[in-house]
Coordinates of C-alpha atoms in Angstrom, one line a residue:
M55 CA 0.0 0.0 0.0
K56 CA 1.3 3.4 -1.0
S57 CA 2.1 5.6 1.9
S58 CA 0.4 9.0 2.2
A59 CA 2.2 12.3 1.6
Y60 CA 1.8 13.0 5.4
Q61 CA 3.5 9.6 6.2
Q62 CA 6.3 10.5 3.8
A63 CA 6.7 13.8 5.7
G64 CA 7.2 11.8 8.9
V65 CA 3.7 11.8 10.5
D66 CA 1.7 8.5 10.6
I67 CA -1.9 9.2 11.7
D68 CA -2.9 5.6 11.4
L69 CA -0.1 4.4 13.6
A70 CA -1.0 6.9 16.3
T71 CA -4.6 5.7 16.2
N72 CA -3.7 2.1 16.4
L73 CA -1.2 2.5 19.2
L74 CA -3.7 4.5 21.3
N75 CA -6.4 1.9 20.6
S76 CA -4.1 -0.8 21.9
V77 CA -4.0 0.8 25.4
K78 CA -7.5 2.3 25.5
S79 CA -8.8 -0.4 27.8
K80 CA -5.9 0.4 30.3
I81 CA -6.7 4.1 30.1
S82 CA -10.5 3.4 30.6
S83 CA -9.7 1.4 33.8
T84 CA -8.7 4.7 35.5
R85 CA -12.1 6.4 35.1
R86 CA -13.9 7.6 38.1
P87 CA -17.8 7.8 38.1
E88 CA -17.5 11.6 37.7
A89 CA -15.8 11.3 34.3
L90 CA -18.7 11.7 31.8
A91 CA -17.4 11.3 28.3
P92 CA -15.5 8.5 26.6
I93 CA -11.9 8.8 25.6
G94 CA -11.3 10.6 22.3
G95 CA -13.5 13.6 22.6
F96 CA -12.3 17.2 22.0
G97 CA -12.5 17.8 25.7
G98 CA -12.7 15.7 28.8
L99 CA -15.8 16.1 31.0
F100 CA -15.7 15.7 34.8
Q101 CA -18.6 16.4 37.1
I102 CA -17.9 17.6 40.6
D103 CA -19.9 15.6 43.2
L104 CA -21.6 18.3 45.1
T105 CA -22.9 15.8 47.7
K106 CA -19.3 15.3 48.7
W107 CA -18.0 18.9 48.6
K108 CA -19.5 22.0 50.3
Q109 CA -17.2 24.7 48.9
P110 CA -14.9 22.9 46.4
V111 CA -11.8 24.7 45.2
M112 CA -10.1 23.4 42.1
V113 CA -6.3 23.1 42.2
T114 CA -4.3 22.6 39.0
S115 CA -0.6 22.1 38.3
I116 CA 1.5 21.2 35.3
D117 CA 5.0 19.8 35.1
G118 CA 7.4 17.8 32.9
V119 CA 9.8 14.9 33.5
G120 CA 12.8 16.8 32.1
T121 CA 16.0 15.1 31.0
K122 CA 15.3 12.0 33.1
L123 CA 13.7 10.9 29.8
M124 CA 17.2 10.7 28.3
V125 CA 18.2 8.2 31.0
A126 CA 15.0 6.3 30.3
A127 CA 16.1 6.2 26.6
M128 CA 19.6 5.0 27.5
C129 CA 18.0 2.2 29.5
D130 CA 15.3 1.6 26.9
K131 CA 12.8 1.6 29.8
H132 CA 9.9 4.0 29.4
D133 CA 7.1 2.8 31.8
T134 CA 8.6 4.4 35.0
V135 CA 8.5 7.9 33.5
G136 CA 4.7 7.7 33.5
H137 CA 4.8 7.2 37.2
D138 CA 7.2 10.1 37.5
I139 CA 5.0 12.6 35.9
V140 CA 1.8 11.5 37.6
N141 CA 3.3 11.4 41.1
H142 CA 5.2 14.6 40.7
C143 CA 2.0 16.4 39.6
I144 CA -0.1 14.8 42.4
N145 CA 2.5 15.9 45.0
D146 CA 2.4 19.5 43.7
I147 CA -1.3 19.9 44.5
A148 CA -1.3 17.6 47.5
V149 CA 0.8 20.1 49.4
Q150 CA -2.3 22.4 49.4
G151 CA -4.5 19.5 50.6
A152 CA -6.1 18.8 47.3
E153 CA -7.4 15.3 46.3
P154 CA -6.2 14.6 42.8
V155 CA -9.1 13.7 40.5
Y156 CA -8.0 13.9 36.9
F157 CA -4.9 14.0 34.8
L158 CA -4.0 15.0 31.2
D159 CA -0.8 14.1 29.4
Y160 CA 1.2 15.5 26.6
I161 CA 3.7 13.5 24.6
G162 CA 5.7 15.3 22.0
I163 CA 7.9 12.9 19.9
G164 CA 10.0 13.0 16.8
K165 CA 9.0 9.6 15.5
L166 CA 6.1 7.6 17.0
R167 CA 7.1 4.1 17.7
S168 CA 6.1 0.9 19.5
P169 CA 6.4 -0.2 22.3
L170 CA 7.8 3.1 23.6
Y171 CA 4.5 4.9 23.2
E172 CA 2.4 2.2 24.8
N173 CA 4.9 1.8 27.7
V174 CA 4.7 5.5 28.6
L175 CA 0.9 5.5 28.5
I176 CA 0.7 2.3 30.5
G177 CA 2.9 3.8 33.2
I178 CA 0.8 6.9 33.3
A179 CA -2.4 4.8 33.6
D180 CA -1.0 2.6 36.3
A181 CA 0.1 5.6 38.3
C182 CA -3.3 7.2 37.9
L183 CA -5.1 4.0 38.9
A184 CA -3.0 3.6 42.0
Q185 CA -4.2 7.0 43.3
N186 CA -7.8 6.9 42.0
V187 CA -7.1 9.5 39.4
T188 CA -8.9 9.6 36.0
L189 CA -6.7 9.8 33.0
L190 CA -9.2 12.1 31.3
G191 CA -7.4 12.8 28.1
G192 CA -4.1 13.8 26.4
E193 CA -2.3 14.9 23.3
T194 CA 0.3 13.1 21.2
A195 CA 2.2 15.3 18.8
E196 CA 4.4 13.6 16.3
M197 CA 6.9 16.3 15.1
P198 CA 9.6 15.1 12.7
G199 CA 12.6 17.3 12.7
M200 CA 11.9 18.8 16.1
Y201 CA 12.7 16.0 18.7
G202 CA 14.9 13.6 16.6
D203 CA 14.6 10.2 18.3
D204 CA 13.8 11.8 21.7
Y205 CA 10.4 12.8 23.2
D206 CA 9.0 15.1 25.8
L207 CA 6.5 14.2 28.5
V208 CA 4.3 16.7 30.3
G209 CA 1.4 16.3 32.7
C210 CA -1.4 18.4 34.0
I211 CA -3.3 17.5 37.2
T212 CA -6.5 18.8 38.7
G213 CA -7.6 18.2 42.2
I214 CA -10.3 19.4 44.6
V215 CA -10.0 20.7 48.2
E216 CA -12.6 22.1 50.6
K217 CA -12.1 25.9 50.9
D218 CA -11.7 25.6 54.7
D219 CA -9.2 22.8 54.4
I220 CA -6.7 24.5 52.0
I221 CA -3.1 24.2 53.4
T222 CA -1.5 27.5 52.8
G223 CA 1.4 27.8 55.3
E224 CA -0.1 31.0 56.7
K225 CA -0.4 29.5 60.2
L226 CA 3.2 28.5 60.4
K227 CA 5.3 30.2 63.2
P228 CA 8.6 29.8 65.0
G229 CA 8.8 26.6 67.0
Y230 CA 7.1 24.4 64.5
I231 CA 9.0 21.2 63.6
A232 CA 10.0 20.2 60.1
L233 CA 9.3 16.5 59.4
G234 CA 11.3 15.3 56.4
L235 CA 9.7 12.5 54.3
D236 CA 12.2 10.3 52.5
S237 CA 12.7 10.4 48.8
V238 CA 13.8 7.4 46.8
G239 CA 16.4 9.3 44.8
L240 CA 16.5 12.2 42.4
H241 CA 12.7 11.9 41.6
T242 CA 12.5 14.2 38.6
N243 CA 15.0 17.0 39.3
G244 CA 18.7 17.5 38.8
F245 CA 19.2 15.1 35.9
S246 CA 21.2 17.5 33.7
L247 CA 23.9 17.7 36.4
A248 CA 23.7 14.0 37.2
R249 CA 24.1 13.0 33.6
K250 CA 27.0 15.4 33.1
V251 CA 28.8 14.1 36.2
L252 CA 28.1 10.3 35.9
F253 CA 28.3 9.9 32.1
D254 CA 30.3 12.7 30.7
K255 CA 32.9 13.3 33.4
A256 CA 33.1 9.9 35.2
G257 CA 32.5 7.8 32.0
L258 CA 30.0 5.5 33.6
T259 CA 27.1 3.9 31.8
V260 CA 23.6 3.0 32.8
E261 CA 24.9 -0.6 33.3
S262 CA 27.7 0.4 35.6
K263 CA 27.5 -0.9 39.2
P264 CA 29.7 1.4 41.4
A265 CA 30.3 -0.1 44.8
E266 CA 28.5 2.9 46.4
L267 CA 25.2 1.8 44.9
E268 CA 25.4 -1.6 46.6
G269 CA 24.4 -3.8 43.7
K270 CA 22.2 -1.4 41.8
T271 CA 23.1 -0.2 38.3
V272 CA 23.5 3.6 37.7
G273 CA 20.4 3.3 35.4
E274 CA 18.3 1.6 38.1
A275 CA 19.3 4.2 40.7
L276 CA 18.5 7.1 38.4
L277 CA 15.2 5.7 37.2
E278 CA 13.6 5.1 40.7
P279 CA 10.1 6.6 40.2
H280 CA 9.1 9.8 41.9
R281 CA 7.4 8.9 45.2
C282 CA 3.7 9.8 45.7
Y283 CA 3.0 11.3 49.2
W284 CA -0.7 11.9 48.8
P285 CA -2.0 8.8 50.7
A286 CA 0.0 9.8 53.8
I287 CA -1.2 13.4 53.5
K288 CA -4.8 12.3 53.1
E289 CA -4.7 10.2 56.2
A290 CA -3.0 13.0 58.2
M291 CA -5.8 15.4 57.1
D292 CA -8.5 12.8 57.8
K293 CA -7.2 12.4 61.3
K294 CA -7.1 16.2 61.7
L295 CA -3.4 16.5 62.4
P296 CA -2.3 20.2 62.5
L297 CA -0.5 19.9 59.2
D298 CA -0.2 23.6 58.6
G299 CA 2.4 23.7 55.9
I300 CA 3.8 21.3 53.3
A301 CA 6.6 21.7 50.8
H302 CA 7.3 19.4 47.8
I303 CA 11.1 19.3 47.5
T304 CA 11.8 19.5 43.7
G305 CA 14.3 21.6 41.7
G306 CA 15.9 24.1 44.1
G307 CA 15.9 21.7 47.0
L308 CA 15.3 22.7 50.5
Y309 CA 16.8 26.1 49.9
D310 CA 14.2 27.3 47.3
N311 CA 11.1 25.2 47.9
V312 CA 10.4 25.7 51.6
P313 CA 10.4 29.6 51.4
R314 CA 7.5 29.4 49.0
I315 CA 5.1 28.5 51.8
L316 CA 6.6 30.5 54.7
P317 CA 4.7 33.6 56.0
E318 CA 6.4 36.9 56.9
G319 CA 8.6 36.8 59.9
V320 CA 9.3 33.0 59.7
A321 CA 12.4 31.2 58.4
A322 CA 13.3 27.5 58.2
E323 CA 16.5 25.9 59.6
F324 CA 17.5 22.4 58.6
D325 CA 20.1 20.1 60.1
A326 CA 21.9 18.1 57.3
S327 CA 23.2 15.6 59.9
T328 CA 19.6 14.3 60.4
I329 CA 18.9 13.6 56.7
E330 CA 19.4 10.1 55.3
T331 CA 20.9 10.8 51.9
P332 CA 20.5 8.0 49.3
A333 CA 23.8 6.6 47.8
I334 CA 23.2 8.1 44.3
F335 CA 23.6 11.6 45.7
K336 CA 26.8 10.8 47.5
L337 CA 28.1 9.3 44.2
I338 CA 27.2 12.3 42.2
G339 CA 28.8 14.7 44.8
K340 CA 32.0 12.6 45.0
L341 CA 32.5 12.1 41.3
G342 CA 31.6 15.7 40.4
D343 CA 33.5 17.3 43.3
I344 CA 30.4 19.4 43.9
D345 CA 30.0 21.7 46.9
K346 CA 27.6 20.3 49.5
H347 CA 25.5 23.5 49.6
E348 CA 25.1 23.3 45.8
M349 CA 24.0 19.7 46.1
Y350 CA 21.3 20.8 48.5
R351 CA 20.3 23.5 46.1
V352 CA 20.0 21.2 43.0
F353 CA 18.8 17.9 44.5
N354 CA 16.3 16.9 47.2
M355 CA 19.2 15.0 48.9
G356 CA 16.8 12.4 50.4
V357 CA 14.0 14.7 51.5
G358 CA 11.1 14.5 49.0
M359 CA 8.6 16.5 51.1
V360 CA 8.6 18.5 54.3
W361 CA 5.6 18.6 56.7
F362 CA 5.5 21.5 59.2
M363 CA 3.5 21.0 62.4
P364 CA 3.7 21.5 66.2
E365 CA 6.0 19.1 68.0
S366 CA 3.0 17.4 69.7
A367 CA 1.9 16.0 66.4
I368 CA 5.2 14.6 65.2
D369 CA 5.0 11.0 66.6
Q370 CA 1.5 10.5 65.1
A371 CA 2.7 11.9 61.7
I372 CA 5.7 9.6 61.7
A373 CA 3.4 6.6 62.4
I374 CA 1.2 7.6 59.5
C375 CA 4.1 7.8 57.1
K376 CA 5.4 4.4 58.3
K377 CA 2.0 2.9 57.6
H378 CA 2.4 4.1 54.0
K379 CA 6.0 2.7 53.8
I380 CA 7.5 6.2 53.9
G381 CA 10.4 6.9 56.2
A382 CA 10.1 10.2 58.1
R383 CA 12.3 12.0 60.6
V384 CA 12.7 15.4 62.2
V385 CA 15.1 17.4 60.0
G386 CA 14.7 21.0 61.2
R387 CA 12.5 23.7 62.7
L388 CA 11.0 27.1 62.0
I389 CA 12.6 30.1 63.6
E390 CA 12.2 33.9 63.4
G391 CA 13.4 35.3 60.1
N392 CA 12.3 36.5 56.7
K393 CA 11.1 33.6 54.5
T394 CA 14.5 32.0 54.1
S395 CA 15.8 28.4 54.4
S396 CA 19.2 27.6 55.8
M397 CA 21.2 24.4 56.4
L398 CA 23.3 23.4 59.4
N399 CA 26.1 20.8 59.5
V400 CA 26.3 20.5 55.7
N401 CA 30.0 19.5 55.6

């Protein structure tokens, strides 16, 4: 059969349709009752259940996986990046107390191909299903000449929170304790520096097994999926813990993300000696000869999220995190200051 002019230009509409159809049942499995329209419409429809919410506030966030996608390509493993984008986006709205309800994805790719495309979508759908989030729709753009053999992955999440339950940080004050929730690695930030150090400078490959990683390959350590903290947050909220401020520790680390939620007259002080830093960060810092303060500015360094609360609530919060298989420990406190974040015992 003769190919169309569009196929000859590098865009295969039929292939896109066939590949999407092959995973449509998986996508459909994520649908909540509030989702009203089948997949494939011009817009996704989602009805707010007003019997559940009194004053519902919609919370929306958008983000991308970044150059972690290049590591996924090096490993030829593309399902985990779907978990990365969903979990990252969920965490970004969970810090305000929002229940995630639906997700949209964007895949921009130079050349659509199987099974890469299906694996990405299956990862997204599995991550949505795990958190009761509807994969409401998405966009796939095949753009020959723009991405080469690479692709970009972006996600947009929408959640709902009761107006009276929004977590803003405005109640935070000196004396509050900072509870650090463990990360599993880089999550989705700092990969440009990590790749430069590990691959360009040190000459490692994704198959390399440095002793510091204790049996893991570099690729395995880098591709650990972004952890989702929503289940623990939800339980803490349901149990009425005084969870008055939450920071998702992404690009910028503890230095830049925590001040985003601090009120005037309040600063954060962290103790690096209390943080359990995953081996991959130590390896990057050692091989790259990177200043410790910069490491804490670029990476999460083992703290994927920080909860701020009175000391009286800490033990219960740690128990909730443990129930959800998340390590948690006191890593700092709030002091008088002007919306800054500082680190003690960094060296």
